[in-house]
Coordinates of C-alpha atoms and ligand atoms in Angstrom, one line a residue:
X1 CA -5.7 34.5 -22.3
X2 CA -9.1 34.3 -22.6
X3 CA -10.9 32.7 -19.1
X4 CA -12.9 30.3 -20.6
X5 CA -9.9 28.0 -21.4
X6 CA -9.0 28.2 -17.9
X7 CA -12.6 27.1 -16.5
X8 CA -12.5 24.1 -19.3
X9 CA -9.5 23.1 -18.1
X10 CA -10.8 23.1 -14.5
X11 CA -13.8 21.7 -15.7
X12 CA -11.9 19.0 -17.2
X13 CA -9.5 18.2 -14.2
X14 CA -11.8 17.9 -11.7
X15 CA -13.0 15.3 -14.0
X16 CA -11.1 12.9 -13.0
X17 CA -9.8 12.0 -9.4
X18 CA -6.4 10.0 -10.3
X19 CA -3.4 12.3 -10.1
X20 CA -1.7 10.9 -12.7
X21 CA -4.8 12.0 -15.3
X22 CA -4.9 15.3 -13.8
X23 CA -0.8 15.7 -14.7
X24 CA -1.5 14.7 -18.2
X25 CA -4.1 17.0 -18.8
X26 CA -2.6 20.1 -16.9
X27 CA 0.8 19.0 -19.0
X28 CA -0.8 19.4 -22.1
X29 CA -2.3 22.9 -20.9
X30 CA 0.8 24.3 -19.3
X31 CA 3.0 24.1 -23.2
X32 CA 0.2 26.0 -24.3
X33 CA 0.9 28.4 -21.8
X34 CA 2.8 31.5 -23.3
X35 CA 5.4 33.2 -21.0
X36 CA 3.4 35.9 -21.1
X37 CA 0.3 34.6 -19.2
X38 CA 2.4 32.8 -16.7
X39 CA 0.1 34.6 -14.1
X40 CA -2.3 32.0 -15.1
X41 CA -0.3 29.3 -13.0
X42 CA -1.1 31.4 -9.8
X43 CA -5.5 31.1 -10.6
X44 CA -4.6 27.7 -10.8
X45 CA -3.6 27.2 -7.5
X46 CA -6.3 29.4 -6.6
X47 CA -4.4 32.4 -5.8
X48 CA -3.8 35.8 -6.9
X49 CA 0.0 36.3 -6.1
X50 CA 3.0 33.9 -5.2
X51 CA 2.5 32.1 -2.8
X52 CA 5.5 34.4 -0.3
X53 CA 2.8 37.1 -1.0
X54 CA 0.5 37.6 2.1
X55 CA -2.4 39.3 -0.2
X56 CA -5.2 36.8 -0.5
X57 CA -8.5 37.5 -1.8
X58 CA -9.9 37.1 1.3
X59 CA -14.0 37.1 0.5
X60 CA -16.8 35.9 3.0
X61 CA -19.5 33.9 1.4
X62 CA -21.7 36.3 2.9
X63 CA -20.2 38.9 0.6
X64 CA -20.3 36.4 -2.7
X65 CA -23.5 35.9 -2.4
X66 CA -24.6 39.5 -2.3
X67 CA -22.2 39.9 -5.9
X68 CA -24.1 36.6 -7.2
X69 CA -27.7 38.5 -6.1
X70 CA -26.1 41.6 -7.8
X71 CA -25.1 40.0 -10.9
X72 CA -27.9 37.5 -11.3
X73 CA -30.6 39.8 -10.2
X74 CA -31.7 37.1 -7.5
X75 CA -33.0 37.4 -3.9
X76 CA -30.3 36.8 -1.5
X77 CA -32.7 34.7 0.5
X78 CA -33.2 32.1 -2.4
X79 CA -29.4 32.4 -3.2
X80 CA -28.8 31.3 0.4
X81 CA -31.8 28.2 0.1
X82 CA -30.0 26.8 -3.3
X83 CA -26.8 26.5 -1.3
X84 CA -28.1 24.5 1.4
X85 CA -29.7 22.5 -0.8
X86 CA -26.2 22.1 -3.8
X87 CA -23.6 22.9 -1.0
X88 CA -21.8 24.6 -3.6
X89 CA -22.0 28.1 -4.2
X90 CA -19.9 28.3 -7.1
X91 CA -22.5 25.6 -8.2
X92 CA -25.3 27.6 -7.6
X93 CA -23.8 30.7 -9.4
X94 CA -23.3 28.5 -12.6
X95 CA -26.7 27.9 -12.4
X96 CA -28.2 31.4 -12.2
X97 CA -26.2 32.3 -14.8
X98 CA -27.2 29.5 -16.9
X99 CA -31.0 31.1 -16.0
X100 CA -30.3 34.8 -16.7
X101 CA -28.6 33.9 -19.9
X102 CA -31.4 32.9 -21.7
X103 CA -32.9 36.4 -21.2
X104 CA -29.7 38.7 -21.3
X105 CA -26.8 38.9 -23.6
X106 CA -22.6 39.0 -22.2
X107 CA -21.7 42.3 -23.3
X108 CA -17.3 41.2 -22.2
X109 CA -15.2 38.5 -22.9
X110 CA -13.7 37.9 -19.6
X111 CA -9.8 37.5 -19.9
X112 CA -7.4 36.2 -17.2
X113 CA -5.9 39.9 -17.0
X114 CA -8.8 40.9 -16.2
X115 CA -9.6 38.2 -13.5
X116 CA -6.5 38.9 -12.0
X117 CA -6.9 42.8 -12.0
X118 CA -10.1 42.8 -10.6
X119 CA -9.2 40.0 -7.7
X120 CA -6.3 41.8 -7.2
X121 CA -7.6 45.1 -5.9
X122 CA -10.1 43.2 -3.1
X123 CA -7.3 42.9 -0.4
X124 CA -6.2 46.5 -1.4
X125 CA -9.6 48.0 -0.2
X126 CA -10.2 50.0 3.1
X127 CA -12.0 51.8 5.8
X128 CA -15.3 53.2 4.3
X129 CA -17.7 52.0 1.4
X130 CA -15.4 48.9 1.3
X131 CA -18.0 46.5 1.5
X132 CA -20.0 47.7 -1.9
X133 CA -16.2 48.4 -3.8
X134 CA -15.6 44.8 -3.3
X135 CA -19.3 43.4 -4.8
X136 CA -18.7 45.9 -7.2
X137 CA -15.6 44.6 -8.5
X138 CA -16.6 40.9 -8.0
X139 CA -20.3 41.8 -9.7
X140 CA -18.3 43.4 -13.0
X141 CA -16.5 40.0 -13.3
X142 CA -20.1 37.8 -12.9
X143 CA -22.4 39.6 -15.5
X144 CA -19.2 39.2 -18.1
X145 CA -19.1 35.4 -17.1
X146 CA -20.5 32.8 -18.7
X147 CA -21.9 29.4 -16.4
X148 CA -18.8 27.8 -16.3
X149 CA -16.5 30.6 -15.5
X150 CA -19.2 32.1 -13.0
X151 CA -18.9 29.0 -11.3
X152 CA -14.8 29.4 -11.1
X153 CA -14.4 32.4 -10.6
X154 CA -17.2 32.5 -7.4
X155 CA -15.2 29.4 -6.0
X156 CA -11.4 30.9 -6.6
X157 CA -13.3 34.5 -4.6
X158 CA -13.9 31.9 -1.9
X159 CA -11.5 30.0 -1.6
X160 CA -12.4 27.0 -2.4
X161 CA -11.9 25.6 -5.8
X162 CA -12.3 21.6 -5.4
X163 CA -10.3 21.1 -8.9
X164 CA -7.9 18.9 -6.3
X165 CA -4.5 20.2 -8.1
X166 CA -1.5 21.2 -5.7
X167 CA 1.7 22.2 -5.7
X168 CA 3.0 19.2 -6.5
X169 CA 0.6 18.4 -9.5
X170 CA 2.1 21.6 -11.0
X171 CA 5.7 20.5 -10.1
X172 CA 4.9 17.1 -11.9
X173 CA 3.2 18.4 -15.0
X174 CA 5.8 20.4 -15.4
X175 CA 8.7 17.9 -15.3
X176 CA 6.2 16.2 -17.7
X177 CA 5.4 18.8 -20.4
X178 CA 9.1 20.4 -20.3
X179 CA 11.2 17.3 -19.3
X180 CA 9.9 14.5 -20.5
X181 CA 8.9 13.3 -16.7
X182 CA 12.6 13.0 -15.9
X183 CA 13.5 12.9 -11.7
X184 CA 16.1 15.3 -12.0
X185 CA 14.2 17.8 -13.3
X186 CA 11.4 17.2 -11.1
X187 CA 13.4 17.6 -8.1
X188 CA 15.1 20.8 -9.3
X189 CA 12.0 22.6 -9.6
X190 CA 10.5 21.5 -6.2
X191 CA 14.1 23.3 -5.3
X192 CA 13.2 25.9 -7.1
X193 CA 9.4 26.4 -6.0
X194 CA 11.0 26.4 -2.2
X195 CA 13.5 28.7 -2.6
X196 CA 11.4 31.3 -4.8
X197 CA 7.9 30.2 -2.9
X198 CA 7.0 31.7 -6.6
X199 CA 4.9 29.2 -8.9
X200 CA 5.0 31.6 -12.0
X201 CA 9.0 32.6 -12.0
X202 CA 9.3 28.8 -11.9
X203 CA 7.2 28.8 -14.6
X204 CA 9.5 30.9 -16.7
X205 CA 12.3 28.9 -16.2
X206 CA 11.1 25.6 -17.3
X207 CA 9.4 26.8 -20.0
X208 CA 13.0 27.6 -21.1
X209 CA 13.8 23.9 -20.7
X210 CA 16.9 25.1 -19.2
X211 CA 18.1 23.3 -16.0
X212 CA 21.0 25.6 -15.7
X213 CA 18.3 28.6 -15.7
X214 CA 16.2 26.8 -13.3
X215 CA 19.0 26.8 -10.9
X216 CA 19.7 30.5 -11.0
X217 CA 16.8 30.7 -9.1
X218 CA 18.0 31.6 -5.7
X219 CA 17.2 32.7 -2.0
X220 CA 16.1 36.5 -1.4
X221 CA 16.0 38.1 1.5
X222 CA 12.5 39.8 2.4
X223 CA 10.6 37.2 1.1
X224 CA 9.9 34.2 2.8
X225 CA 11.0 30.6 2.3
X226 CA 10.2 27.3 3.2
X227 CA 11.8 25.7 5.9
X228 CA 13.9 22.4 6.4
X229 CA 12.0 19.5 8.5
X230 CA 12.7 16.7 10.7
X231 CA 12.1 13.1 10.1
X232 CA 11.4 11.1 13.3
X233 CA 13.2 8.3 15.3
X234 CA 12.7 6.8 18.8
X235 CA 15.8 6.2 20.4
X236 CA 19.6 8.7 20.3
X237 CA 21.0 5.3 19.0
X238 CA 18.8 5.2 16.1
X239 CA 19.7 9.0 16.0
X240 CA 23.0 7.9 15.6
X241 CA 22.6 5.1 13.3
X242 CA 21.3 7.1 10.7
X243 CA 23.3 10.2 11.1
X244 CA 26.8 9.0 11.9
X245 CA 29.1 9.8 14.5
X246 CA 29.4 12.9 15.5
X247 CA 26.6 14.9 14.9
X248 CA 25.4 17.3 16.5
X249 CA 22.3 17.6 19.4
X250 CA 20.5 20.2 20.0
X251 CA 17.3 21.0 22.3
X252 CA 14.1 20.8 20.6
X253 CA 12.1 23.7 21.5
X254 CA 8.7 23.8 22.2
X255 CA 7.9 26.6 20.5
X256 CA 7.5 28.1 16.9
X257 CA 10.0 28.3 14.3
X258 CA 10.6 32.1 13.3
X259 CA 12.4 32.8 10.0
X260 CA 14.6 35.8 10.2
X261 CA 15.5 38.3 7.3
X262 CA 17.7 41.2 7.4
X263 CA 17.7 43.4 4.1
X264 CA 19.4 46.9 3.7
X265 CA 17.7 48.3 7.2
X266 CA 14.8 45.9 7.3
X267 CA 14.1 43.3 9.6
X268 CA 11.3 40.9 8.5
X269 CA 9.8 38.0 10.8
X270 CA 8.6 34.9 9.2
X271 CA 6.3 32.1 10.2
X272 CA 6.6 28.6 8.4
X273 CA 3.8 29.0 6.7
X274 CA 5.3 32.2 5.0
X275 CA 3.7 34.3 7.2
X276 CA 5.0 38.3 8.3
X277 CA 4.3 38.1 12.0
X278 CA 7.1 41.2 12.0
X279 CA 3.9 43.6 13.7
X280 CA 3.5 41.4 16.6
X281 CA 7.4 40.8 17.7
X282 CA 8.3 44.3 17.9
X283 CA 10.8 43.0 20.3
X284 CA 12.5 40.4 18.3
X285 CA 13.0 43.0 15.5
X286 CA 15.4 44.7 18.3
X287 CA 17.2 42.2 19.5
X288 CA 18.2 41.4 15.6
X289 CA 18.7 45.3 15.1
X290 CA 21.1 45.3 18.3
X291 CA 22.4 41.8 18.2
X292 CA 22.8 40.3 15.6
X293 CA 25.9 41.6 12.7
X294 CA 25.5 41.6 9.7
X295 CA 24.1 44.0 6.1
X296 CA 21.6 41.2 5.0
X297 CA 20.7 37.4 6.6
X298 CA 18.5 35.0 6.8
X299 CA 18.2 33.2 10.4
X300 CA 16.0 30.0 11.1
X301 CA 15.1 30.0 14.7
X302 CA 12.6 29.1 17.1
X303 CA 10.6 31.1 19.6
X304 CA 9.7 30.2 23.0
X305 CA 7.7 31.5 25.3
X306 CA 9.1 31.9 29.0
X307 CA 7.8 33.4 32.7
X308 CA 9.4 36.7 33.4
X309 CA 9.6 35.7 37.3
X310 CA 11.0 32.7 37.4
X311 CA 12.6 32.4 34.2
X312 CA 11.1 28.8 33.6
X313 CA 10.3 28.3 30.1
X314 CA 7.1 27.6 29.1
X315 CA 4.5 25.3 26.6
X316 CA 4.2 26.5 23.3
X317 CA 0.2 27.0 24.1
X318 CA 1.1 29.4 26.2
X319 CA 2.8 31.9 23.3
X320 CA 0.4 31.2 20.7
X321 CA -1.9 34.3 21.2
X322 CA 1.1 36.1 20.4
X323 CA 1.2 35.3 16.5
X324 CA -2.2 35.6 15.7
X325 CA -2.7 38.8 18.6
X326 CA -2.8 42.1 15.8
X327 CA -3.5 44.3 18.9
X328 CA -2.5 45.2 22.5
X329 CA 0.7 43.9 21.7
X330 CA 2.9 46.1 24.1
X331 CA 0.8 44.3 26.7
X332 CA 0.9 40.9 25.2
X333 CA 5.1 41.3 24.9
X334 CA 5.3 42.2 28.7
X335 CA 2.8 39.3 29.7
X336 CA 4.3 36.8 27.8
X337 CA 8.1 37.2 27.1
X338 CA 9.7 35.1 24.3
X339 CA 13.2 34.2 23.5
X340 CA 15.0 33.6 20.1
X341 CA 16.8 30.3 19.5
X342 CA 19.0 30.7 16.2
X343 CA 19.7 27.3 14.7
X344 CA 20.3 28.1 11.3
X345 CA 21.8 30.7 8.9
X346 CA 20.2 30.1 5.7
X347 CA 21.7 33.5 3.5
X348 CA 24.6 36.1 4.8
X349 CA 26.0 39.6 3.3
X350 CA 24.5 38.2 -0.3
X351 CA 25.2 35.3 -0.4
X352 CA 23.2 31.8 -0.3
X353 CA 24.7 29.3 2.5
X354 CA 22.2 26.6 1.8
X355 CA 25.1 24.5 0.3
X356 CA 27.3 25.2 2.9
X357 CA 28.2 22.2 5.7
X358 CA 26.3 22.5 8.8
X359 CA 28.9 22.3 11.0
X360 CA 30.1 25.8 8.9
X361 CA 26.6 27.9 9.0
X362 CA 26.4 27.1 12.7
X363 CA 30.2 28.5 13.1
X364 CA 28.7 31.3 11.1
X365 CA 25.9 31.9 13.5
X366 CA 28.3 32.1 16.7
X367 CA 30.5 34.3 15.0
X368 CA 27.9 37.1 14.4
X369 CA 25.9 36.7 17.1
X370 CA 25.9 37.7 20.4
X371 CA 24.1 35.5 23.1
X372 CA 21.5 37.6 25.4
X373 CA 19.8 35.0 27.0
X374 CA 16.2 35.8 27.0
X375 CA 16.4 37.7 23.8
X376 CA 18.4 36.2 21.6
X377 CA 20.8 33.2 21.1
X378 CA 22.8 30.3 19.9
X379 CA 20.8 27.5 20.0
X380 CA 21.6 25.0 23.0
X381 CA 24.3 22.6 21.0
X382 CA 26.4 19.6 21.7
X383 CA 28.3 17.9 19.4
X384 CA 29.4 14.4 20.5
X385 CA 29.4 10.6 19.5
X386 CA 29.2 10.0 23.1
X387 CA 25.7 7.9 23.6
X388 CA 26.1 8.6 27.0
X389 CA 27.0 12.1 26.3
X390 CA 23.7 12.6 24.5
X391 CA 21.2 10.6 26.4
X392 CA 22.1 13.3 29.6
X393 CA 21.8 16.0 27.0
X394 CA 18.2 14.5 25.6
X395 CA 17.5 14.5 29.7
X396 CA 18.6 18.1 30.8
X397 CA 16.4 19.4 27.5
X398 CA 13.5 17.0 28.7
X399 CA 14.0 18.8 32.5
X400 CA 14.5 22.4 31.2
X401 CA 10.5 22.0 29.5
X402 CA 11.4 21.5 26.0
X403 CA 10.4 18.9 23.8
X404 CA 13.4 16.7 23.2
X405 CA 16.3 16.8 20.7
X406 CA 16.9 18.1 17.7
X407 CA 20.3 15.9 15.8
X408 CA 21.9 17.3 12.9
X409 CA 24.7 16.2 10.2
X410 CA 27.5 18.5 10.4
X411 CA 28.0 18.1 7.3
X412 CA 24.4 18.5 5.4
X413 CA 23.5 21.6 3.8
X414 CA 19.8 23.3 3.8
X415 CA 17.1 21.9 1.7
X416 CA 14.1 24.5 2.0
X417 CA 11.0 22.6 2.1
X418 CA 12.3 18.7 2.3
X419 CA 11.8 16.7 5.1
X420 CA 15.2 15.8 5.3
X421 CA 17.1 12.3 6.7
X422 CA 19.7 14.7 7.9
X423 CA 17.8 16.2 10.8
X424 CA 16.4 14.1 12.9
X425 CA 14.1 14.6 15.8
X426 CA 13.7 12.7 19.6
X427 CA 11.0 13.2 21.8
X428 CA 9.2 10.9 24.3
X429 CA 5.9 8.8 22.8
X430 CA 3.9 11.1 21.4
X431 CA 0.5 11.9 22.4
X432 CA -0.5 14.6 20.5
X433 CA -1.4 15.8 17.0
X434 CA -2.0 19.0 14.5
X435 CA -5.2 18.4 13.4
X436 CA -7.7 20.4 11.2
X437 CA -11.2 21.6 12.3
X438 CA -14.1 20.1 9.6
X439 CA -17.1 20.7 11.2
X440 CA -18.7 22.2 14.4
X441 CA -21.8 21.5 16.6
X442 CA -24.0 24.2 18.6
X443 CA -24.3 23.5 22.5
X444 CA -26.7 23.5 24.4
X445 CA -27.7 24.9 27.9
X446 CA -25.0 27.7 28.4
X447 CA -22.8 27.4 25.4
X448 CA -26.3 27.2 23.0
X449 CA -24.9 30.8 21.1
X450 CA -21.2 28.4 20.9
X451 CA -19.9 25.5 19.0
X452 CA -19.2 23.3 21.5
X453 CA -18.3 20.2 20.0
X454 CA -15.6 19.8 16.8
X455 CA -15.0 17.5 14.2
X456 CA -11.3 17.0 13.5
X457 CA -9.5 15.6 10.3
X458 CA -6.1 14.4 10.0
X459 CA -4.6 14.0 6.2
X460 CA -3.9 10.8 3.5
X461 CA -2.0 13.8 1.3
X462 CA -5.1 14.7 -0.8
X463 CA -7.7 14.3 1.3
X464 CA -8.8 15.3 4.4
X465 CA -10.0 12.1 6.8
X466 CA -12.1 12.5 10.0
X467 CA -10.7 11.3 13.0
X468 CA -12.7 12.6 16.0
X469 CA -15.2 14.7 17.7
X470 CA -13.4 17.3 20.6
X471 CA -15.3 19.1 23.0
X472 CA -13.3 19.6 25.9
X473 CA -9.4 21.8 26.9
X474 CA -11.1 24.5 25.5
X475 CA -12.3 27.6 28.3
X476 CA -16.1 28.6 29.0
X477 CA -14.1 32.0 30.1
X478 CA -13.1 34.5 27.5
X479 CA -8.9 34.1 26.5
X480 CA -7.8 37.4 28.3
X481 CA -9.8 36.1 31.6
X482 CA -8.3 32.4 31.9
X483 CA -5.4 32.2 29.2
X484 CA -6.2 29.8 26.5
X485 CA -9.0 29.3 24.0
X486 CA -12.7 30.0 24.6
X487 CA -15.9 28.2 22.8
X488 CA -16.6 32.0 22.0
X489 CA -13.2 32.7 20.1
X490 CA -13.1 29.3 18.3
X491 CA -17.0 29.9 17.0
X492 CA -16.1 33.0 15.7
X493 CA -13.6 31.7 13.9
X494 CA -14.9 29.4 12.2
X495 CA -18.2 30.9 11.1
X496 CA -16.5 32.4 8.3
X497 CA -15.8 28.9 7.0
X498 CA -18.9 27.4 7.2
X499 CA -19.6 25.8 3.7
X500 CA -23.3 23.7 4.4
X501 CA -25.2 23.7 7.5
X502 CA -27.4 20.7 8.7
X503 CA -29.4 21.6 12.1
X504 CA -27.5 22.1 14.9
X505 CA -24.0 20.3 12.8
X506 CA -22.4 22.9 10.0
X507 CA -19.5 21.6 7.8
X508 CA -16.6 23.6 8.1
X509 CA -14.0 24.6 5.0
X510 CA -10.2 23.0 6.7
X511 CA -8.4 26.0 7.8
X512 CA -8.2 26.1 11.4
X513 CA -5.4 24.0 13.0
X514 CA -5.5 22.5 16.5
X515 CA -3.4 20.8 18.6
X516 CA -5.0 17.8 20.2
X517 CA -3.9 15.5 22.8
X518 CA -5.6 11.9 23.1
X519 CA -5.4 8.2 25.6
X520 CA -5.6 6.3 22.6
X521 CA -6.2 5.7 19.2
X522 CA -9.2 3.2 18.3
X523 CA -9.9 1.5 14.6
X524 CA -13.2 2.6 14.1
X525 CA -16.0 2.3 11.2
X526 CA -17.6 5.7 12.3
X527 CA -15.0 8.1 10.8
X528 CA -13.4 7.5 7.1
X529 CA -9.9 7.6 8.1
X530 CA -11.1 4.0 10.0
X531 CA -9.6 5.5 13.3
X532 CA -10.9 7.2 16.4
X533 CA -9.4 9.1 19.2
X534 CA -10.1 8.6 22.7
X535 CA -10.9 11.6 24.8
X536 CA -9.2 14.4 22.3
X537 CA -8.5 17.2 24.0
X538 CA -7.8 20.6 22.8
X539 CA -4.3 22.3 23.5
X540 CA -3.5 25.1 21.5
X541 CA -4.8 26.6 18.1
X542 CA -1.9 26.8 15.5
X543 CA -1.9 29.4 13.2
X544 CA 1.6 29.2 12.3
X545 CA 0.6 25.8 10.3
X546 CA -1.9 25.3 7.7
X547 CA -4.3 22.3 7.0
X548 CA -1.9 21.2 4.5
X549 CA 0.3 20.8 7.7
X550 CA -1.8 18.4 9.7
X551 CA -0.7 14.7 10.6
X552 CA -0.7 12.5 8.5
X553 CA -2.7 9.1 8.8
X554 CA 0.3 7.3 7.8
X555 CA 2.0 8.8 11.4
X556 CA -1.2 8.0 13.1
X557 CA -1.1 4.7 11.8
X558 CA 2.3 3.6 13.0
X559 CA 1.4 5.7 16.7
X560 CA -1.5 2.9 16.4
X561 CA 0.9 0.0 16.0
X562 CA 3.7 2.1 18.6
X563 CA 0.8 2.2 21.2
X564 CA -0.5 -1.3 21.3
X565 CA 3.2 -2.9 21.5
X566 CA 3.5 -0.5 24.7
X567 CA 0.0 0.2 26.0
X568 CA 0.7 -1.1 29.1
X569 CA 2.3 2.1 29.8
X570 CA -0.4 4.2 28.3
Ligands
AMP1 P1 7.9 19.0 14.4 O1 6.9 20.1 14.3 O2 7.9 18.1 15.2 O3 7.6 17.8 13.0 O4 9.4 19.4 14.9 C1 9.8 20.3 14.0 C2 10.3 21.7 14.4 O5 10.6 21.5 15.9 C3 10.5 22.4 13.7 O6 10.3 23.3 12.4 C4 10.7 23.6 15.1 O7 9.9 24.7 14.7 C5 11.3 22.9 16.0 N1 12.8 23.3 16.3 C6 12.8 23.2 18.0 N2 14.2 23.4 17.8 C7 14.6 23.5 16.9 C8 16.2 22.9 16.6 N3 17.2 23.2 17.3 N4 16.2 23.2 15.4 C9 15.3 22.6 14.6 N5 14.6 22.7 14.7 C10 13.6 23.3 16.2

């Protein structure tokens, strides 16, 4: 396909903010896309591969600037100046390409295949001369690009497409293009996306207009899937009301989600964001090899840190560095040991378990895993309809330093990617949020080299909305010395994502998710969410969460209302 066609689509979609309009435009386009061009769907979502594939473009603004400079024959300094005034490197590239095009003629017509071919070479490059090679690959595309193509090429490579198309937009557009917007079809499409995490594969099936083909898309070991999520209640009673009696009640461990795949001899570990973290947890691979029976399987679990001496469970923030750290693995493994608590099984010996009742899946876990405390165990569980027993279990979980309990319906199926009403979470009065950093400010005095305060946003599903400024909870010294996260570390993480600078203040691409506690939520005209957090305090980085998974404004409003009712306890 001509890349021009895609660029024009981006342009048309960006011209409206209305979701229905976007869906209409996209659905018309999808009808015209041939099966052989299905990979343009990756580009549509700003990607080069299916979501489950970890290879991302990963180009910094600096490298993009160098490439634009080379392609347009413009001094890099001038590009930076333009960027500061326009605030969008894509637009800068469009403008410079327009100027250049008056004097030179384009030699090649750009196709989506060529764009994918070059962009897919980027994450493969390693070692000496990498930077030069990357610049050449991008420059080759940019020199063939028209101004509007240059705009979207640059936005794609820096991972900031800004057309307001999400997976849900593509799903609705597919349902509208091929099934006249049928609700059932839309649900089946989403199910297929959640299982395969490959939008192009789903598109192939959808294009045939056969729901049966869509149903055939299934799980594969080794390919990460989206996890099932729970809804919230405030009391045990409410939980029973939602699920019926009896139900299963489990510890809600304060750790991080780990999906364990066994495919032939290989064991692979993924986070809930589909990130492959196998290398970071060699001991887990051993536990699974030694203590879990089965040729192939996918287990759903929570990894929890514990203190090696006292054997006490540790809060999530203590082990969070294990997810990110790619070096000193052995040392970290000793210092921050984890226990795997398996609570579900999704696939076993060649067969999907998604449609089996939870009770049967639990029984299977017990059959194939031998409990080895502080290594790998079945999640602590009781099955009861007795409220008193349930309350006691809840108290015990809290005493054991865990977050609360999960209540689960006994005959529930496993629905990847869905927040279901068959899983219920219960934890004490909430006082923490996951938020994304969207801005930062350089500090003064001894903090002058670092960002020392951070603008945080929640989400309303479509947009990020600012909700406060945080500066406490972060360490002056390095993580190695004192544990936790330091200003220097956060500053280093933020720098590649800066999009605009205003003196000491910078705007930042929403990428870095942090867990934050606060004392109170207030109404506030100062932030576009309409709320402000009082005394927000950093507790941990959430490298396992994506910006799209931060707390929703809806929940924050609820917490605000709840806080009004309970404020005397706060
Ligand atoms: P939240 O992140 O507050 O929405 O809570 C859901 C998370 O709790 C899941 O994504 C898991 O990481 C975690 N979790 C801890 N224990 C369990 C359990 N027994 N069953 C399911 N999820 C659990």
